[in-house]
Structure formats: structure tokens, C-alpha cells
Amino acid sequence: MFFALSIVSVLVATTVAASGAANDTFNLKPFKIDLSSKIPRLTELVRNTRLPEKALYPEAGQGKGIQLDFLRELQTEWVESFDWDAQQTELNRFKQYTAVVEGQTVHFVHEKSEDPDAIPIILLHGWPGSFYEFAPVIKPLTQSSTSAARENVSYNVVVPSLPGFVFSSAPPENWTTDDTARIYNTLMTEVLGYSTYAVHGTDWGCVVAYSLYNFFNTTVRAAQFVFIPFFSVSPQELADNNITLSAVQNVTEQRYTKWSTVGNAYFLEQENKPNDIGLALYDSPVGQLAWMGAKFKLWSDPRAGTPPSVLNNTAILISVSLYYLTDSFLSSGWIYEQNPNGFRTVYTKANTDAPMLFSQYKYNILFWAQEYVAKVGNLVSYKVHDFGGHFPGLDNPPELIEDIREMGTYFSA
Ligand SMILES: *[C@@H]1O[C@H](CO)[C@@H](O)[C@H](O)[C@H]1NC(C)=O
Ligand SMILES: *[C@@H]1O[C@H](CO)[C@@H](O)[C@H](O)[C@H]1NC(C)=O
Ligand SMILES: *[C@@H]1O[C@H](CO)[C@@H](O)[C@H](O)[C@H]1NC(C)=O
Ligand SMILES: *[C@@H]1O[C@H](CO)[C@@H](O)[C@H](O)[C@H]1NC(C)=O
Ligand SMILES: *[C@@H]1O[C@H](CO)[C@@H](O)[C@H](O)[C@H]1NC(C)=O
Ligand SMILES: *[C@@H]1O[C@H](CO)[C@@H](O)[C@H](O)[C@H]1NC(C)=O
Ligand SMILES: *[C@@H]1O[C@H](CO)[C@@H](O)[C@H](O)[C@H]1NC(C)=O
């Protein structure tokens, strides 16, 4: 008993020392979202934005870009029924902080489990996502799973905002996703005091997650991906390698073919001329809604907004409001320019023995066969989900929670 007690006091002392150092060195501070004063101007701009009375070519599908009726519906909701203050109150239920690492202010959610054995995890979002993309999964992940297969898996959840996104400061022009990975490793280990942890990433967040997985192999001890930083291969290349696809996998591969031929103009625009689109839409909430709302719509499950998906119009308006209200549409677009090789064509294996898990969501926009995912890491689980798309935290939270809990069964500090 005495022995157990002294271990506890040593642990407490260590934790306090770590947070004391963190306060001094990293200026760690609690954070609350407070953007309400910017709402009157947002509402005025949205209300006064003129859209065509009727669609120029009513038959043109969403493959040609956002559809007028959908944009108008969102515009009306933004003005008439969307309640920013209520959403802000919800978001502020998450414990949030800022810390300064290598001169960058990093905003992050940090929700701890009551379980002393909880695994630390960092969840990494992309564009046009934000920390909000993980809102439905954060609290459940802090709780112990009740399913037999995942007994006692729970997490201390950290969700940072990427540099240049919402409340994290815009980085220097030469900043890359490897730099982001390095400061996030410092966040997890030095600011928060976790000596090992797990990672999950999607979209640009998967580029950072993979960099952590590859370069920080003593601290990152498991990884779960729903997207990997390697471009998908063509149906022909799959066939040449004798890889046959299930019907569900084929749907995703077809979506990749479409994305790579008639769906990636935004990617090239932001990679080549981030200031053009960034400044053109800087003070245009409806413009940002058209540019980003189109992606939420086109990249998710056609059933988005119906259970288990919570990716409805409100979720899109929260996402776009976060970008507009924090002036981060311009700075977030630069991530494409700053990382021309963020997504690679040559598949290489990460320098780690840490287990890697992968889940393919049917309506995602890129597709990876198991044989290809296995080329890039120590693949221990490959799953295909027939509901959900590019934003599984919103359009299939229960399965994403399961995916991440499964990783817990492979994690060993
Ligand atoms: C660190 O800062 C937080 C909030 O600013 C404060 O609550 C806490 O007591 C500080 N910890 C130490 C060890 O100074
Ligand atoms: C879960 O925790 C309980 C209580 O600490 C323990 O009895 C049980 O063996 C644990 N289960 C697993 C699979 O570790
Ligand atoms: C990046 O730019 C900053 C100035 O903004 C400079 O201090 C730093 O040395 C540059 N880093 C590299 C790797 O070029
Ligand atoms: C694919 O299968 C064919 C026929 O069995 C075989 O000749 C070919 O070598 C295989 N290709 C690869 C890349 O395994
Ligand atoms: C995949 O889908 C395409 C388009 O619907 C179809 O032409 C093709 O035969 C399908 N391939 C497989 C392997 O199911
Ligand atoms: C979207 O779903 C949330 C619950 O996740 C609900 O509160 C909200 O009213 C829904 N919004 C719309 C426009 O249906
Ligand atoms: C970590 O990476 C280094 C450098 O590539 C390598 O030498 C080492 O074996 C790796 N360690 C693990 C545990 O994979």
C-alpha cells in the first residue's frame, strides 16, 4: 500500500513539473472561442450576396461545381436559422488550449479520459476540415469501450488545428508538413508530457500523421489512417498487378478516377496560385461556402446528413464559418503550395515497426488497395466501410470510433 502510494506521488510530481515547464517554455494557456462580435458583419455579407435567380444550366450536375439551389439553401439557412452562438457554446464544451512551439501558436483540444491507462492520441484534420471534423468522436474516445473485443480501450484525445487553420497561427512561407509533424511531436511529448502516443490522420492531416509515423518512431507507437499521402493508382495498374476489387472498392476507385481527371482543379489552383482564390474570397462568406461547401457535398456519402452521418447543412455552415470568422481561408489554402510533394506517386515504407491500421470509406475520393497500403507501413488491419466518405468523423462517426479503438488493441507504449 505504502509502495503504491509513493508511486502515485512520484507520478503526480512529474506531471506537475511537466506542466510547470510547459507553462513557462510553451506559454500553455486555456482557450475559448469568442467570435460572436464578428457575426453581424458575416450575416450582413451573406444576406446581401446576390446569386442568379435561376441556374444557368439547370441540368448541370454537381460534377460541374456547386449547384445553385444547394448554395441558396445554405445561404438562407446561414442568415435565418444558423445560430453561431449556440454552435460556439457547443465547441467550447471541449477543453481547448494554445501553446507556442517554435514560434507557432498551436490551438488544440485536449480531452482526457478518466482511465489512468488511456492511450494518448493526436487526431489530424485536413482541408476544408478543422478540429470540428472530430467533434462527434472526441468524447466517446475518452470513454472505455464496452465491446468485448476492445475492452478497456480509451484515449486522452488531442486535436490540434493545422498551422494557418482557424486558431493556429499562419506559419512562415517555407513551412512544410514535416515542420508541422515536428512541432506536434513536441506538443505531445514536451508540452503535454506523453512519452508515447498514437496518431490518426485524414486529408492533409494524414500527410502530417504519416510524417510523425515515419520520423518519430520511438514516440509514435501506432497509427490509424483513412487516407495516406500517396496518390492512388489507375484501374489499369491494379489490373496489371492482378488486384481485383469488391463492388464497394470499385466504387471508390471510380471516384478516384473522376477526382483525378475532373475533380482536382481546386488542388492545382491552391498549389499554383493560392493568393488568387485566397484573396478573391477573403471577405466573401458565400464565396467560401461555394468553394468549400462543394467539397463537403461531393466528397461525402450521398446519404450524408442521415444517421449515422451528422454531416448536414449545419455541419457545413459551422465548418465554413470557422474559416471565414478566423480569416483563415487564405492561409489554409497555402498548405497545397507549401507541400508540392505532400502526396507522392512513389510508394515507400515508413521507418518504423509500429502497427498501422487503415480504413477505406466507400465514398472517399481516393482509393488504396490493401496491397498498396501494405507498401507504406507495418499494416496490421485493412478495412472497407460501405457508409461514409472523406470526412468519416462527421459522416460515419461510429465506424471511425471503432477503427480508432481497434488501434488501441495494437498499441504498446
Ligand atoms: C499552468 O497554467 C495553468 C493555466 O494557465 C494553471 O492552471 C496551472 O496551475 C499552471 N501549472 C503550473 C505548474 O504552474
Ligand atoms: C479491463 O479492466 C478490468 C478492470 O481493471 C480488468 O479486470 C480486465 O482484465 C481488463 N480487460 C482487458 C482485456 O484488459
Ligand atoms: C524559413 O524562413 C524563416 C523566415 O521566415 C527562416 O528563419 C528560416 O531559416 C527558413 N527555413 C529554411 C529551412 O529555409
Ligand atoms: C498476374 O497473373 C498472370 C496470370 O496468372 C501472371 O502471368 C502475371 O505474372 C501476374 N502479374 C503479377 C504482377 O503478379
Ligand atoms: C467498376 O465500375 C465500372 C463503372 O461502373 C465498371 O465499368 C467496371 O466493370 C467495374 N469493375 C469491377 C471490377 O467491378
Ligand atoms: C444537423 O444535425 C444536428 C445534429 O447532429 C442537428 O442539431 C441540426 O439541427 C441538423 N441541421 C439541419 C439543418 O438539419
Ligand atoms: C526508427 O528509425 C530509424 C531510422 O530510420 C531506424 O534506424 C530504427 O530502426 C527505427 N526504429 C524502429 C523502432 O522502427
Coordinates of C-alpha atoms and ligand atoms in Angstrom, one line a residue:
M1 CA 0.0 0.0 0.0
F2 CA 2.7 2.4 1.0
F3 CA 4.7 1.4 -2.1
A4 CA 1.7 2.1 -4.4
L5 CA 1.1 5.4 -2.7
S6 CA 4.6 6.6 -3.3
I7 CA 4.5 5.7 -7.0
V8 CA 1.4 7.8 -7.2
S9 CA 3.0 10.8 -5.6
V10 CA 6.0 10.5 -7.9
L11 CA 3.7 10.4 -10.9
V12 CA 1.8 13.5 -9.6
A13 CA 5.1 15.3 -9.0
T14 CA 6.3 14.5 -12.5
T15 CA 3.1 15.7 -14.1
V16 CA 3.1 19.0 -12.2
A17 CA 6.7 19.6 -13.1
A18 CA 6.0 18.9 -16.7
S19 CA 3.1 21.3 -16.8
G20 CA 5.1 24.0 -14.9
A21 CA 7.8 23.7 -17.6
A22 CA 5.2 23.7 -20.3
N23 CA 3.7 26.9 -18.9
D24 CA 7.0 28.7 -18.9
T25 CA 8.5 27.4 -22.1
F26 CA 5.5 27.0 -24.3
N27 CA 3.1 29.6 -22.9
L28 CA 0.4 27.0 -22.5
K29 CA -2.9 28.7 -21.9
P30 CA -6.6 27.7 -21.8
F31 CA -8.6 28.9 -24.8
K32 CA -12.2 29.7 -25.5
I33 CA -13.7 30.5 -28.9
D34 CA -15.2 34.0 -28.9
L35 CA -16.1 35.1 -32.4
S36 CA -19.6 36.5 -31.7
S37 CA -18.6 40.1 -32.3
K38 CA -17.9 39.1 -36.0
I39 CA -21.4 37.7 -36.6
P40 CA -23.3 40.9 -37.5
R41 CA -20.9 41.6 -40.4
L42 CA -21.0 38.0 -41.6
T43 CA -24.7 38.0 -41.6
E44 CA -24.9 41.2 -43.5
L45 CA -22.5 40.0 -46.1
V46 CA -24.3 36.7 -46.5
R47 CA -27.7 38.4 -46.7
N48 CA -26.5 40.9 -49.3
T49 CA -24.8 38.5 -51.6
R50 CA -26.6 38.3 -54.9
L51 CA -26.9 34.9 -56.6
P52 CA -28.5 34.3 -60.0
E53 CA -32.3 34.0 -59.9
K54 CA -32.1 30.7 -61.7
A55 CA -29.4 28.2 -62.6
L56 CA -27.8 29.0 -65.9
Y57 CA -27.8 25.3 -66.9
P58 CA -30.3 23.5 -64.6
E59 CA -29.3 20.1 -65.9
A60 CA -25.6 20.5 -65.0
G61 CA -24.9 18.2 -62.1
Q62 CA -22.7 18.8 -59.0
G63 CA -19.8 17.4 -61.1
K64 CA -19.7 20.8 -62.7
G65 CA -19.4 22.5 -59.3
I66 CA -21.8 23.6 -56.6
Q67 CA -25.4 23.6 -57.6
L68 CA -27.2 26.9 -57.2
D69 CA -30.2 25.5 -55.3
F70 CA -28.0 24.0 -52.7
L71 CA -25.9 27.2 -52.4
R72 CA -29.0 29.3 -52.0
E73 CA -30.5 26.9 -49.4
L74 CA -27.3 27.2 -47.3
Q75 CA -27.2 31.0 -47.8
T76 CA -30.8 31.2 -46.4
E77 CA -30.1 28.9 -43.5
W78 CA -26.9 30.9 -42.6
V79 CA -29.0 34.1 -42.3
E80 CA -32.3 32.7 -41.0
S81 CA -31.7 29.7 -38.8
F82 CA -28.0 29.1 -38.2
D83 CA -27.1 30.1 -34.6
W84 CA -23.4 30.8 -34.3
D85 CA -23.5 31.5 -30.6
A86 CA -25.2 28.1 -29.9
Q87 CA -22.5 26.3 -32.0
Q88 CA -19.7 28.2 -30.3
T89 CA -21.1 27.2 -26.9
E90 CA -21.1 23.6 -28.1
L91 CA -17.5 23.8 -29.4
N92 CA -16.4 25.4 -26.1
R93 CA -17.6 22.3 -24.2
F94 CA -14.2 20.9 -25.4
K95 CA -11.2 21.9 -23.3
Q96 CA -9.1 23.9 -25.6
Y97 CA -5.6 25.4 -25.2
T98 CA -3.0 27.3 -27.1
A99 CA 0.8 26.7 -26.8
V100 CA 3.6 28.3 -28.7
V101 CA 6.0 25.9 -30.2
E102 CA 9.0 27.1 -32.4
G103 CA 7.2 30.4 -32.6
Q104 CA 3.9 29.0 -33.9
T105 CA 0.8 29.4 -31.9
V106 CA -0.9 26.0 -31.9
H107 CA -4.6 25.7 -30.9
F108 CA -5.7 22.3 -29.7
V109 CA -8.5 20.4 -28.0
H110 CA -7.2 18.2 -25.1
E111 CA -9.8 15.9 -23.6
K112 CA -8.6 13.4 -21.1
S113 CA -10.0 10.1 -20.1
E114 CA -10.7 9.2 -16.5
D115 CA -8.9 5.9 -17.2
P116 CA -5.3 6.1 -15.9
D117 CA -4.3 3.6 -18.7
A118 CA -5.8 5.7 -21.5
I119 CA -3.7 5.9 -24.7
P120 CA -2.7 9.4 -25.8
I121 CA -3.8 10.1 -29.4
I122 CA -3.5 13.0 -31.8
L123 CA -6.2 13.3 -34.4
L124 CA -5.3 15.3 -37.5
H125 CA -7.7 17.0 -39.9
G126 CA -7.2 18.4 -43.4
W127 CA -8.7 20.9 -45.8
P128 CA -11.5 22.1 -45.8
G129 CA -11.9 20.4 -42.4
S130 CA -10.9 21.6 -39.0
F131 CA -10.8 20.3 -35.4
Y132 CA -14.6 20.4 -35.6
E133 CA -14.4 17.5 -38.0
F134 CA -13.7 15.3 -35.0
A135 CA -16.3 16.8 -32.6
P136 CA -18.5 13.6 -32.7
V137 CA -15.7 11.2 -31.8
I138 CA -13.7 13.1 -29.2
K139 CA -15.8 12.4 -26.0
P140 CA -16.6 8.8 -27.0
L141 CA -12.9 8.1 -27.5
T142 CA -12.1 9.2 -23.9
Q143 CA -14.6 6.6 -22.6
S144 CA -13.7 3.0 -22.2
S145 CA -15.1 0.8 -24.9
T146 CA -17.8 -1.6 -23.7
S147 CA -17.4 -4.0 -26.5
A148 CA -15.7 -7.3 -25.6
A149 CA -13.1 -7.1 -28.4
R150 CA -12.0 -3.6 -27.4
E151 CA -12.3 -3.9 -23.6
N152 CA -10.7 -1.0 -21.7
V153 CA -9.5 0.9 -24.8
S154 CA -9.8 4.6 -24.1
Y155 CA -7.9 7.7 -25.1
N156 CA -6.5 11.0 -24.0
V157 CA -7.5 12.9 -27.1
V158 CA -5.6 15.8 -28.6
V159 CA -6.9 17.6 -31.7
P160 CA -4.7 20.4 -33.0
S161 CA -5.6 22.9 -35.7
L162 CA -3.2 22.8 -38.5
P163 CA -0.9 25.9 -38.9
G164 CA -2.8 28.6 -40.8
F165 CA -6.1 26.9 -39.9
V166 CA -8.7 28.6 -37.6
F167 CA -7.0 29.5 -34.3
S168 CA -3.4 28.2 -35.1
S169 CA -1.1 31.0 -36.4
A170 CA -0.1 31.1 -40.1
P171 CA 3.4 29.7 -40.5
P172 CA 6.3 31.2 -42.4
E173 CA 6.1 30.8 -46.2
N174 CA 8.7 27.9 -46.2
W175 CA 6.9 25.8 -43.7
T176 CA 6.1 22.2 -44.6
T177 CA 4.0 19.3 -43.2
D178 CA 7.2 17.8 -41.8
D179 CA 7.7 21.0 -39.7
T180 CA 4.1 20.6 -38.5
A181 CA 4.8 17.0 -37.6
R182 CA 7.9 18.1 -35.6
I183 CA 6.0 20.7 -33.6
Y184 CA 3.1 18.3 -32.9
N185 CA 5.6 15.7 -31.6
T186 CA 6.9 18.5 -29.3
L187 CA 3.3 19.3 -28.3
M188 CA 2.6 15.7 -27.4
T189 CA 5.9 14.9 -25.6
E190 CA 7.1 18.1 -24.1
V191 CA 4.1 20.3 -23.7
L192 CA 1.7 17.6 -22.7
G193 CA 4.2 15.1 -21.3
Y194 CA 3.2 12.0 -23.2
S195 CA 6.2 9.9 -23.9
T196 CA 4.4 7.7 -26.5
Y197 CA 1.2 8.2 -28.3
A198 CA -1.0 7.1 -31.3
V199 CA -1.9 9.1 -34.4
H200 CA -4.9 9.3 -36.7
G201 CA -5.0 11.4 -39.9
T202 CA -7.1 12.3 -42.9
D203 CA -6.5 14.5 -45.9
W204 CA -3.6 16.9 -45.2
G205 CA -3.8 15.6 -41.6
C206 CA -2.7 12.2 -43.0
V207 CA 0.4 13.8 -44.5
V208 CA 1.4 15.1 -41.1
A209 CA 0.3 11.8 -39.4
Y210 CA 2.5 9.8 -41.8
S211 CA 5.4 12.2 -41.2
L212 CA 5.0 11.6 -37.5
Y213 CA 4.7 7.8 -38.0
N214 CA 7.8 7.8 -40.2
F215 CA 10.1 10.2 -38.4
F216 CA 9.2 9.8 -34.7
N217 CA 9.2 6.0 -34.4
T218 CA 10.1 6.0 -30.7
T219 CA 7.2 8.2 -29.7
V220 CA 4.5 7.3 -32.3
R221 CA 3.6 3.7 -31.4
A222 CA 0.5 3.1 -33.6
A223 CA -1.2 4.8 -36.5
Q224 CA -4.7 4.7 -38.0
F225 CA -5.3 6.2 -41.4
V226 CA -8.3 6.7 -43.6
F227 CA -6.2 8.5 -46.2
I228 CA -2.5 8.0 -47.0
P229 CA -0.1 10.6 -48.6
F230 CA 0.4 8.6 -51.8
F231 CA -1.7 9.1 -54.9
S232 CA -4.0 6.2 -55.8
V233 CA -3.1 4.1 -58.9
S234 CA -5.2 3.6 -62.0
P235 CA -7.7 0.7 -62.6
Q236 CA -5.2 -0.5 -65.3
E237 CA -2.3 -0.6 -62.8
L238 CA -4.5 -2.5 -60.3
A239 CA -5.5 -5.0 -63.1
D240 CA -1.8 -5.4 -64.2
N241 CA -1.0 -6.3 -60.6
N242 CA -3.8 -8.9 -60.5
I243 CA -5.6 -6.9 -57.9
T244 CA -9.3 -7.5 -58.1
L245 CA -11.8 -5.2 -56.3
S246 CA -15.0 -5.8 -54.5
A247 CA -18.0 -3.9 -55.7
V248 CA -17.7 -1.4 -52.9
Q249 CA -13.9 -0.9 -53.5
N250 CA -14.6 -0.4 -57.2
V251 CA -17.0 2.5 -56.4
T252 CA -14.2 4.2 -54.6
E253 CA -11.7 3.5 -57.3
Q254 CA -14.1 5.0 -59.9
R255 CA -14.5 8.1 -57.7
Y256 CA -10.7 8.4 -57.6
T257 CA -10.6 8.3 -61.4
K258 CA -13.2 11.1 -61.5
W259 CA -11.3 13.1 -58.8
S260 CA -8.0 12.8 -60.7
T261 CA -9.5 13.8 -64.1
V262 CA -12.3 16.3 -63.5
G263 CA -12.2 16.8 -59.7
N264 CA -8.8 18.3 -58.7
A265 CA -8.9 21.8 -60.2
Y266 CA -9.1 23.3 -56.7
F267 CA -5.9 21.3 -55.7
L268 CA -4.0 22.8 -58.7
E269 CA -5.4 26.3 -58.0
Q270 CA -4.3 26.3 -54.4
E271 CA -1.0 24.7 -55.2
N272 CA -0.2 27.2 -58.0
K273 CA -2.0 30.5 -57.2
P274 CA -3.1 30.3 -53.5
N275 CA -3.4 34.1 -53.4
D276 CA -5.8 34.4 -56.3
I277 CA -8.5 32.3 -54.8
G278 CA -7.5 33.2 -51.2
L279 CA -7.8 36.9 -51.8
A280 CA -10.7 36.7 -54.2
L281 CA -12.8 35.0 -51.5
Y282 CA -11.1 36.5 -48.4
D283 CA -14.1 38.6 -47.4
S284 CA -16.8 36.6 -49.2
P285 CA -18.5 34.1 -46.9
V286 CA -20.9 32.9 -49.6
G287 CA -17.8 32.6 -51.9
Q288 CA -16.0 30.5 -49.4
L289 CA -19.2 28.5 -48.9
A290 CA -19.4 27.8 -52.6
W291 CA -15.7 26.8 -52.8
M292 CA -15.7 24.6 -49.7
G293 CA -19.3 23.5 -49.4
A294 CA -19.0 21.9 -52.8
K295 CA -16.3 19.7 -51.4
F296 CA -18.2 18.6 -48.4
K297 CA -21.1 17.7 -50.6
L298 CA -19.2 16.0 -53.4
W299 CA -16.7 14.1 -51.2
S300 CA -19.2 12.5 -48.8
D301 CA -21.6 9.7 -48.8
P302 CA -24.8 10.6 -50.8
R303 CA -26.6 9.7 -47.6
A304 CA -24.7 12.3 -45.7
G305 CA -26.9 14.0 -43.0
T306 CA -28.8 10.8 -42.3
P307 CA -27.7 8.5 -39.5
P308 CA -25.1 7.6 -38.7
S309 CA -23.9 10.7 -40.6
V310 CA -24.1 14.1 -38.9
L311 CA -22.7 15.9 -42.0
N312 CA -25.8 18.0 -42.7
N313 CA -26.1 21.7 -43.7
T314 CA -25.4 22.8 -40.1
A315 CA -22.1 21.0 -40.1
I316 CA -21.1 22.6 -43.4
L317 CA -22.0 26.1 -42.1
I318 CA -20.0 25.5 -38.9
S319 CA -17.0 24.5 -40.9
V320 CA -17.2 27.4 -43.3
S321 CA -18.0 29.9 -40.5
L322 CA -14.8 28.7 -38.7
Y323 CA -12.7 29.6 -41.7
Y324 CA -14.4 32.9 -42.5
L325 CA -14.5 34.2 -38.9
T326 CA -10.9 33.4 -38.3
D327 CA -9.6 34.8 -41.6
S328 CA -8.0 31.5 -42.4
F329 CA -9.4 30.7 -45.9
L330 CA -6.3 32.4 -47.4
S331 CA -3.7 30.9 -45.1
S332 CA -5.2 27.4 -45.1
G333 CA -5.0 27.2 -48.9
W334 CA -1.3 27.7 -48.8
I335 CA -0.7 24.2 -47.5
Y336 CA -1.0 23.0 -51.1
E337 CA 1.6 25.4 -52.3
Q338 CA 4.0 24.7 -49.5
N339 CA 3.9 20.9 -50.0
P340 CA 4.1 20.1 -53.7
N341 CA 5.2 16.6 -52.8
G342 CA 2.9 16.1 -49.8
F343 CA 1.1 13.4 -51.8
R344 CA 3.6 11.2 -53.6
T345 CA 3.5 8.8 -56.5
V346 CA 6.3 6.5 -55.4
Y347 CA 5.3 4.2 -52.5
T348 CA 7.9 3.9 -49.8
K349 CA 7.9 2.2 -46.5
A350 CA 8.0 4.1 -43.2
N351 CA 11.0 3.7 -40.9
T352 CA 9.0 2.1 -38.1
D353 CA 7.8 -1.2 -36.6
A354 CA 4.8 0.5 -35.1
P355 CA 1.5 -1.1 -36.2
M356 CA -0.6 0.7 -38.9
L357 CA -4.3 0.3 -39.5
F358 CA -6.2 1.5 -42.5
S359 CA -9.9 2.0 -43.3
Q360 CA -11.3 2.8 -46.7
Y361 CA -14.6 4.6 -46.7
K362 CA -16.7 3.9 -49.8
Y363 CA -17.4 7.5 -50.9
N364 CA -13.9 8.8 -50.3
I365 CA -12.2 10.4 -53.2
L366 CA -9.0 8.3 -53.4
F367 CA -8.7 4.6 -53.2
W368 CA -5.9 2.3 -51.9
A369 CA -6.0 -1.5 -52.3
Q370 CA -4.6 -3.4 -49.3
E371 CA -1.5 -4.4 -51.3
Y372 CA -0.7 -0.7 -51.8
V373 CA -1.3 0.3 -48.2
A374 CA 1.0 -2.6 -47.1
K375 CA 3.8 -1.0 -49.1
V376 CA 4.0 2.1 -46.8
G377 CA 3.8 0.8 -43.3
N378 CA 3.5 -2.1 -40.9
L379 CA -0.1 -2.8 -41.9
V380 CA -1.9 -5.0 -39.4
S381 CA -5.5 -4.2 -40.3
Y382 CA -7.3 -3.1 -43.6
K383 CA -11.0 -2.5 -43.6
V384 CA -13.6 -1.3 -46.0
H385 CA -16.7 0.6 -44.8
D386 CA -19.7 0.9 -47.1
F387 CA -21.0 4.1 -45.5
G388 CA -19.1 7.4 -45.3
G389 CA -16.7 9.3 -47.4
H390 CA -13.9 11.9 -47.0
F391 CA -15.0 13.2 -43.5
P392 CA -15.6 10.0 -41.5
G393 CA -15.5 11.9 -38.2
L394 CA -18.7 13.6 -39.4
D395 CA -20.2 11.2 -42.0
N396 CA -19.6 7.9 -40.1
P397 CA -18.5 8.7 -36.5
P398 CA -19.4 5.3 -35.1
E399 CA -17.2 3.4 -37.5
L400 CA -14.3 5.8 -37.1
I401 CA -14.6 5.4 -33.3
E402 CA -14.4 1.6 -33.8
D403 CA -11.4 2.0 -36.2
I404 CA -9.5 4.0 -33.7
R405 CA -10.5 1.7 -30.8
E406 CA -9.2 -1.2 -32.8
M407 CA -5.8 0.5 -33.0
G408 CA -5.8 0.6 -29.2
T409 CA -5.6 -3.2 -29.2
Y410 CA -2.3 -3.0 -31.1
F411 CA -0.8 -0.1 -29.1
S412 CA 2.0 -0.8 -26.7
A413 CA 3.9 2.0 -25.1
Ligands
LIG1 C1 -0.1 26.1 -15.7 O1 -1.0 27.0 -16.2 C2 -2.4 26.7 -15.9 C3 -3.3 27.6 -16.7 O2 -2.7 28.8 -17.1 C4 -2.6 26.7 -14.4 O3 -3.9 26.4 -14.1 C5 -1.6 25.8 -13.8 O4 -1.7 25.8 -12.4 C6 -0.2 26.1 -14.2 N1 0.7 25.0 -13.7 C7 1.8 25.2 -13.1 C8 2.5 24.0 -12.6 O5 2.3 26.3 -13.0
LIG2 C1 -10.2 -4.4 -18.2 O1 -10.1 -3.8 -17.0 C2 -10.6 -4.6 -15.9 C3 -10.6 -3.8 -14.6 O2 -9.4 -3.2 -14.5 C4 -9.8 -5.9 -15.9 O3 -10.3 -6.8 -14.9 C5 -9.8 -6.6 -17.2 O4 -9.0 -7.7 -17.2 C6 -9.4 -5.7 -18.3 N1 -9.6 -6.3 -19.6 C7 -8.6 -6.4 -20.5 C8 -9.0 -7.1 -21.8 O5 -7.5 -5.9 -20.3
LIG3 C1 12.3 29.7 -43.3 O1 12.0 31.1 -43.2 C2 12.4 31.7 -42.0 C3 12.0 33.1 -42.0 O2 10.6 33.2 -42.1 C4 13.9 31.5 -41.8 O3 14.2 32.0 -40.5 C5 14.3 30.0 -41.8 O4 15.6 29.9 -41.8 C6 13.8 29.4 -43.1 N1 14.0 28.0 -43.1 C7 14.5 27.3 -44.1 C8 14.7 25.8 -43.8 O5 14.9 27.8 -45.1
LIG4 C1 -0.8 -11.7 -63.0 O1 -1.3 -13.0 -63.3 C2 -0.8 -13.5 -64.5 C3 -1.6 -14.8 -64.9 O2 -1.6 -15.6 -63.8 C4 0.7 -13.7 -64.4 O3 1.2 -14.2 -65.6 C5 1.3 -12.4 -64.0 O4 2.7 -12.6 -63.8 C6 0.7 -11.8 -62.8 N1 1.2 -10.4 -62.6 C7 1.7 -10.0 -61.4 C8 2.2 -8.6 -61.4 O5 1.7 -10.7 -60.4
LIG5 C1 -16.2 -1.0 -61.8 O1 -17.2 0.0 -62.2 C2 -17.1 0.4 -63.5 C3 -18.1 1.5 -63.7 O2 -19.3 1.3 -63.1 C4 -17.5 -0.8 -64.4 O3 -17.4 -0.5 -65.7 C5 -16.4 -1.9 -64.1 O4 -16.8 -3.1 -64.8 C6 -16.4 -2.2 -62.6 N1 -15.3 -3.1 -62.3 C7 -15.4 -4.1 -61.4 C8 -14.2 -4.9 -61.2 O5 -16.4 -4.3 -60.8
LIG6 C1 -27.9 18.7 -38.3 O1 -27.7 17.8 -37.3 C2 -27.7 18.3 -36.0 C3 -27.4 17.1 -35.0 O2 -26.2 16.5 -35.4 C4 -29.0 19.0 -35.6 O3 -28.9 19.5 -34.4 C5 -29.2 20.1 -36.7 O4 -30.5 20.7 -36.4 C6 -29.2 19.5 -38.1 N1 -29.3 20.6 -39.0 C7 -30.1 20.5 -40.0 C8 -30.1 21.7 -40.9 O5 -30.9 19.6 -40.2
LIG7 C1 13.5 4.2 -36.4 O1 14.1 4.8 -37.5 C2 15.5 4.6 -37.5 C3 16.0 5.5 -38.7 O2 15.4 5.1 -39.9 C4 15.8 3.2 -37.6 O3 17.2 3.0 -37.6 C5 15.2 2.4 -36.4 O4 15.4 1.1 -36.6 C6 13.7 2.7 -36.3 N1 13.2 2.1 -35.1 C7 12.1 1.4 -35.1 C8 11.6 1.0 -33.7 O5 11.4 1.1 -36.1

